[in-house]
Amino acid sequence: MLTRIDHIGIACNDLEATVAFYQETYGFDDVHYEVNEEQGVKEAMLKINETGDGAASYLQLIQPIRDDSVVAKWLAKNGEGVHHIAFGTDGDVQDEADGIAAKGVRVLYDKPRRGSLGSRITFLHPKDAHGVLTELVEKARD
Amino acid sequence: MLTRIDHIGIACNDLEATVAFYQETYGFDDVHYEVNEEQGVKEAMLKINETGDGAASYLQLIQPIRDDSVVAKWLAKNGEGVHHIAFGTDGDVQDEADGIAAKGVRVLYDKPRRGSLGSRITFLHPKDAHGVLTELVEKARD
């Protein structure tokens, strides 16, 4: 079951400048940085609010670290903006993805990969989801 | 202060089909419909989760009802997808907008307009917000 908006993924050209914008303009100060070599991005997770399922909703700011990363190509085409949205699961993310695939939506990974904050993630094809690149997130156990 | 992701606004060509997709694929069943003549859209709010500030996060699916509406022009250019993101305030939305304008971000409305579920809203210029059309929402008092 999908129990929250886990995050909104926003692609940017300059991670430090974009984090500073969100901090200074809106006051979002709870920031966690990491690099995801597999995805070819560096990123910042800005916590926005707690959620009713005991987790939280974040903004995920992502900057490519390689010109051949998927996000680099997306930015070259679209410019800065919302890249994807992510829903959090209350159970195993692969089980959730299997249930969604059975309804005719293409799942982009054969098996879950590592996401932000130690999560397990997969993605759904935007052409099967009314134009929205959609991520599923199983958060790390505390 | 901005205390939650209030909603993610998603533009679509067929509201009924898109609501059905989100219900059938993900199980989001708490749906509220309305028409916003001023904005030239019909919309559905799908509640995703409660938030720590006592409110909730939604998906807002929006379909233009006039060819000259802002969202109709956006869809013609971009196709279906994420149109804007919205943060919820814990106070007066105009006060929040004034504070943000003082930091150099253009606010698109002179005074707040009516948003979904009886809220008061305004928008920030995407060119001043790293490419993201950003809405501020003061929810209706219960």
Short mmCIF file of C-alpha atoms in Angstrom, two decimals:
data_model
loop_
_atom_site.label_atom_id
_atom_site.label_comp_id
_atom_site.label_asym_id
_atom_site.label_seq_id
_atom_site.Cartn_x
_atom_site.Cartn_y
_atom_site.Cartn_z
CA MET A 1 0.00 0.00 0.00
CA LEU A 2 1.20 3.53 -0.78
CA THR A 3 0.90 5.57 2.40
CA ARG A 4 2.58 8.94 1.70
CA ILE A 5 4.16 11.37 -0.69
CA ASP A 6 7.74 10.36 0.08
CA HIS A 7 9.38 13.13 -1.92
CA ILE A 8 9.30 15.43 -4.92
CA GLY A 9 12.45 15.07 -7.04
CA ILE A 10 13.73 18.34 -8.50
CA ALA A 11 16.61 18.43 -10.98
CA CYS A 12 19.00 21.37 -10.73
CA ASN A 13 22.25 22.59 -12.25
CA ASP A 14 23.91 23.70 -9.02
CA LEU A 15 23.03 21.74 -5.90
CA GLU A 16 24.59 24.14 -3.40
CA ALA A 17 22.84 27.18 -4.89
CA THR A 18 19.50 25.38 -5.04
CA VAL A 19 19.73 24.15 -1.45
CA ALA A 20 20.59 27.71 -0.40
CA PHE A 21 17.52 28.98 -2.28
CA TYR A 22 15.20 26.54 -0.48
CA GLN A 23 16.77 27.29 2.89
CA GLU A 24 16.84 31.07 2.59
CA THR A 25 13.52 31.54 0.78
CA TYR A 26 11.34 29.04 2.61
CA GLY A 27 13.27 28.16 5.77
CA PHE A 28 13.66 24.42 5.06
CA ASP A 29 16.73 23.71 7.19
CA ASP A 30 16.74 19.96 7.79
CA VAL A 31 19.11 18.87 4.99
CA HIS A 32 20.82 15.55 4.33
CA TYR A 33 23.43 15.23 1.55
CA GLU A 34 24.55 12.14 -0.31
CA VAL A 35 26.04 10.95 -3.57
CA ASN A 36 24.43 8.16 -5.57
CA GLU A 37 27.16 6.89 -7.90
CA GLU A 38 24.83 4.34 -9.49
CA GLN A 39 22.35 7.05 -10.50
CA GLY A 40 25.13 9.52 -11.37
CA VAL A 41 23.82 12.26 -9.07
CA LYS A 42 24.59 14.14 -5.92
CA GLU A 43 21.57 15.12 -3.93
CA ALA A 44 20.12 16.87 -0.92
CA MET A 45 17.03 15.72 0.97
CA LEU A 46 15.15 18.59 2.62
CA LYS A 47 12.62 17.38 5.16
CA ILE A 48 9.33 19.27 4.84
CA ASN A 49 6.90 17.50 7.19
CA GLU A 50 6.14 14.37 9.16
CA THR A 51 3.53 12.04 7.64
CA GLY A 52 0.70 10.10 9.21
CA ASP A 53 2.40 6.74 8.53
CA GLY A 54 5.32 7.59 10.83
CA ALA A 55 7.67 8.68 8.04
CA ALA A 56 8.18 12.08 6.34
CA SER A 57 7.90 14.00 3.08
CA TYR A 58 10.99 15.54 1.51
CA LEU A 59 12.15 17.61 -1.40
CA GLN A 60 14.94 15.78 -3.17
CA LEU A 61 17.25 18.15 -5.05
CA ILE A 62 19.42 16.32 -7.58
CA GLN A 63 22.38 17.45 -9.66
CA PRO A 64 24.08 15.14 -12.17
CA ILE A 65 27.73 14.29 -11.57
CA ARG A 66 28.23 12.69 -15.00
CA ASP A 67 27.21 14.01 -18.44
CA ASP A 68 25.88 10.56 -19.37
CA SER A 69 23.58 10.20 -16.37
CA VAL A 70 19.84 10.05 -16.99
CA VAL A 71 19.29 13.26 -15.06
CA ALA A 72 21.98 15.12 -17.06
CA LYS A 73 20.17 14.24 -20.27
CA TRP A 74 16.82 15.23 -18.77
CA LEU A 75 18.20 18.62 -17.66
CA ALA A 76 19.72 19.29 -21.08
CA LYS A 77 16.29 18.75 -22.63
CA ASN A 78 13.99 20.30 -20.02
CA GLY A 79 15.99 22.68 -17.86
CA GLU A 80 15.62 22.83 -14.09
CA GLY A 81 12.30 21.66 -12.63
CA VAL A 82 10.31 18.76 -11.20
CA HIS A 83 11.86 15.52 -12.45
CA HIS A 84 9.75 12.90 -10.64
CA ILE A 85 7.43 12.25 -7.72
CA ALA A 86 7.73 9.43 -5.19
CA PHE A 87 5.22 7.53 -3.09
CA GLY A 88 6.21 5.66 0.06
CA THR A 89 5.15 2.06 0.65
CA ASP A 90 4.25 0.44 3.96
CA GLY A 91 5.67 -2.92 2.83
CA ASP A 92 8.15 -4.47 0.42
CA VAL A 93 8.70 -2.20 -2.57
CA GLN A 94 9.10 -5.10 -5.00
CA ASP A 95 5.77 -6.58 -3.91
CA GLU A 96 4.17 -3.17 -4.51
CA ALA A 97 5.83 -2.88 -7.92
CA ASP A 98 4.70 -6.37 -8.88
CA GLY A 99 1.11 -5.49 -8.04
CA ILE A 100 1.30 -2.33 -10.13
CA ALA A 101 2.99 -4.13 -13.04
CA ALA A 102 0.09 -6.59 -13.03
CA LYS A 103 -2.18 -3.62 -13.82
CA GLY A 104 -0.21 -2.88 -16.99
CA VAL A 105 2.31 -0.27 -15.80
CA ARG A 106 5.93 -0.85 -16.82
CA VAL A 107 8.41 -1.03 -13.93
CA LEU A 108 11.84 0.29 -14.92
CA TYR A 109 14.09 -1.87 -12.67
CA ASP A 110 14.24 -5.66 -12.52
CA LYS A 111 14.86 -5.42 -8.80
CA PRO A 112 14.93 -2.51 -6.32
CA ARG A 113 17.98 -0.28 -6.17
CA ARG A 114 19.40 1.88 -3.40
CA GLY A 115 17.71 5.28 -2.99
CA SER A 116 18.13 8.20 -0.63
CA LEU A 117 18.58 7.66 3.11
CA GLY A 118 19.15 3.93 2.69
CA SER A 119 15.78 3.31 1.01
CA ARG A 120 14.94 0.64 -1.57
CA ILE A 121 13.39 2.13 -4.71
CA THR A 122 12.03 1.44 -8.16
CA PHE A 123 10.50 3.58 -10.90
CA LEU A 124 7.38 3.37 -13.08
CA HIS A 125 7.38 4.39 -16.74
CA PRO A 126 5.99 7.92 -17.20
CA LYS A 127 4.22 6.94 -20.44
CA ASP A 128 2.13 4.50 -18.41
CA ALA A 129 1.41 7.08 -15.69
CA HIS A 130 -0.05 10.10 -17.53
CA GLY A 131 3.35 11.70 -18.08
CA VAL A 132 4.63 11.48 -14.51
CA LEU A 133 7.88 9.64 -13.77
CA THR A 134 6.86 7.91 -10.54
CA GLU A 135 9.13 6.35 -7.94
CA LEU A 136 8.18 3.87 -5.22
CA VAL A 137 10.14 4.05 -1.96
CA GLU A 138 10.52 1.60 0.89
CA LYS A 139 12.25 3.53 3.64
CA ALA A 140 15.14 2.05 5.58
CA ARG A 141 14.21 0.41 8.87
CA ASP A 142 15.21 2.59 11.82
CA MET B 1 6.06 29.38 7.96
CA LEU B 2 5.69 26.59 5.40
CA THR B 3 4.76 23.44 7.27
CA ARG B 4 3.89 20.82 4.65
CA ILE B 5 3.78 19.69 1.05
CA ASP B 6 0.15 20.65 0.48
CA HIS B 7 -0.15 19.08 -2.96
CA ILE B 8 1.47 18.16 -6.25
CA GLY B 9 -0.43 19.64 -9.20
CA ILE B 10 -0.61 17.36 -12.24
CA ALA B 11 -2.07 18.55 -15.55
CA CYS B 12 -4.01 16.00 -17.57
CA ASN B 13 -6.10 15.80 -20.72
CA ASP B 14 -8.91 13.67 -19.30
CA LEU B 15 -9.71 14.14 -15.61
CA GLU B 16 -11.97 11.11 -15.26
CA ALA B 17 -9.45 8.75 -16.88
CA THR B 18 -6.59 10.13 -14.81
CA VAL B 19 -8.51 9.85 -11.54
CA ALA B 20 -9.38 6.27 -12.48
CA PHE B 21 -5.70 5.56 -13.14
CA TYR B 22 -4.66 6.83 -9.70
CA GLN B 23 -7.49 4.97 -7.97
CA GLU B 24 -7.05 1.66 -9.76
CA THR B 25 -3.25 1.61 -9.92
CA TYR B 26 -2.34 2.95 -6.49
CA GLY B 27 -5.54 2.69 -4.47
CA PHE B 28 -5.96 6.41 -3.72
CA ASP B 29 -9.70 6.52 -3.08
CA ASP B 30 -10.36 9.71 -1.12
CA VAL B 31 -11.34 12.05 -3.98
CA HIS B 32 -12.90 15.51 -3.96
CA TYR B 33 -14.01 17.16 -7.22
CA GLU B 34 -14.51 20.82 -7.99
CA VAL B 35 -14.49 23.35 -10.81
CA ASN B 36 -12.44 26.55 -10.59
CA GLU B 37 -13.95 28.90 -13.17
CA GLU B 38 -11.42 31.63 -12.41
CA GLN B 39 -8.50 29.30 -13.19
CA GLY B 40 -10.35 27.67 -16.09
CA VAL B 41 -9.94 24.13 -14.76
CA LYS B 42 -11.84 21.22 -13.32
CA GLU B 43 -9.93 19.25 -10.75
CA ALA B 44 -9.79 16.32 -8.40
CA MET B 45 -7.99 16.32 -5.05
CA LEU B 46 -6.79 12.85 -4.02
CA LYS B 47 -5.76 12.71 -0.39
CA ILE B 48 -2.51 10.78 0.07
CA ASN B 49 -1.55 11.24 3.73
CA GLU B 50 -2.05 13.24 6.89
CA THR B 51 0.72 15.72 7.74
CA GLY B 52 2.35 16.59 11.06
CA ASP B 53 0.82 20.08 11.10
CA GLY B 54 -2.72 18.67 11.28
CA ALA B 55 -3.46 19.02 7.57
CA ALA B 56 -2.85 16.64 4.64
CA SER B 57 -0.97 16.15 1.37
CA TYR B 58 -2.87 15.67 -1.87
CA LEU B 59 -2.41 15.05 -5.56
CA GLN B 60 -4.30 17.71 -7.48
CA LEU B 61 -5.28 16.51 -10.96
CA ILE B 62 -6.28 19.39 -13.22
CA GLN B 63 -7.89 19.48 -16.65
CA PRO B 64 -8.51 22.75 -18.50
CA ILE B 65 -12.12 23.64 -19.31
CA ARG B 66 -11.18 26.50 -21.67
CA ASP B 67 -8.62 26.57 -24.48
CA ASP B 68 -7.36 29.96 -23.27
CA SER B 69 -6.69 28.86 -19.69
CA VAL B 70 -3.09 28.89 -18.47
CA VAL B 71 -3.14 25.13 -17.95
CA ALA B 72 -4.46 24.50 -21.50
CA LYS B 73 -1.50 26.40 -22.93
CA TRP B 74 0.90 24.58 -20.62
CA LEU B 75 -0.50 21.17 -21.69
CA ALA B 76 -0.26 22.08 -25.38
CA LYS B 77 3.42 22.83 -24.90
CA ASN B 78 4.47 20.16 -22.39
CA GLY B 79 1.96 17.33 -22.48
CA GLU B 80 0.63 15.67 -19.34
CA GLY B 81 2.83 15.85 -16.25
CA VAL B 82 3.68 17.71 -13.06
CA HIS B 83 2.54 21.33 -13.46
CA HIS B 84 3.36 22.80 -10.03
CA ILE B 85 4.08 22.01 -6.40
CA ALA B 86 2.40 23.60 -3.40
CA PHE B 87 3.53 24.25 0.18
CA GLY B 88 1.06 24.80 3.00
CA THR B 89 1.40 27.75 5.39
CA ASP B 90 0.56 27.83 9.09
CA GLY B 91 -0.51 31.48 8.87
CA ASP B 92 -1.83 34.10 6.46
CA VAL B 93 -0.75 33.27 2.90
CA GLN B 94 -0.31 36.91 1.93
CA ASP B 95 2.04 37.50 4.87
CA GLU B 96 4.03 34.46 3.75
CA ALA B 97 4.10 35.73 0.15
CA ASP B 98 5.20 39.20 1.28
CA GLY B 99 8.10 37.70 3.19
CA ILE B 100 9.16 35.65 0.18
CA ALA B 101 8.79 38.62 -2.20
CA ALA B 102 11.13 40.59 0.07
CA LYS B 103 13.78 37.96 -0.72
CA GLY B 104 13.49 38.75 -4.46
CA VAL B 105 11.00 36.12 -5.65
CA ARG B 106 8.17 37.42 -7.85
CA VAL B 107 4.65 36.67 -6.55
CA LEU B 108 2.16 36.21 -9.39
CA TYR B 109 -1.05 37.48 -7.73
CA ASP B 110 -1.60 40.91 -6.17
CA LYS B 111 -3.79 39.28 -3.55
CA PRO B 112 -4.66 35.65 -2.73
CA ARG B 113 -7.23 33.83 -4.87
CA ARG B 114 -9.51 30.90 -4.12
CA GLY B 115 -7.86 27.48 -4.40
CA SER B 116 -9.01 23.91 -3.84
CA LEU B 117 -11.12 22.98 -0.82
CA GLY B 118 -11.81 26.61 0.08
CA SER B 119 -8.13 27.52 0.47
CA ARG B 120 -6.47 30.89 -0.18
CA ILE B 121 -3.56 30.63 -2.61
CA THR B 122 -0.89 32.48 -4.51
CA PHE B 123 1.91 31.47 -6.88
CA LEU B 124 5.63 32.23 -7.16
CA HIS B 125 7.35 32.75 -10.51
CA PRO B 126 9.14 29.58 -11.66
CA LYS B 127 12.06 31.58 -13.09
CA ASP B 128 12.79 32.81 -9.56
CA ALA B 129 12.45 29.30 -8.09
CA HIS B 130 14.87 27.13 -10.11
CA GLY B 131 12.25 26.22 -12.70
CA VAL B 132 9.49 25.12 -10.32
CA LEU B 133 6.08 26.82 -10.43
CA THR B 134 5.40 27.02 -6.70
CA GLU B 135 2.06 27.62 -4.99
CA LEU B 136 1.48 28.73 -1.40
CA VAL B 137 -1.69 27.45 0.28
CA GLU B 138 -3.55 28.61 3.38
CA LYS B 139 -6.10 25.91 4.04
CA ALA B 140 -9.69 26.76 4.91
CA ARG B 141 -10.46 26.85 8.60
CA ASP B 142 -12.45 23.81 9.67
#
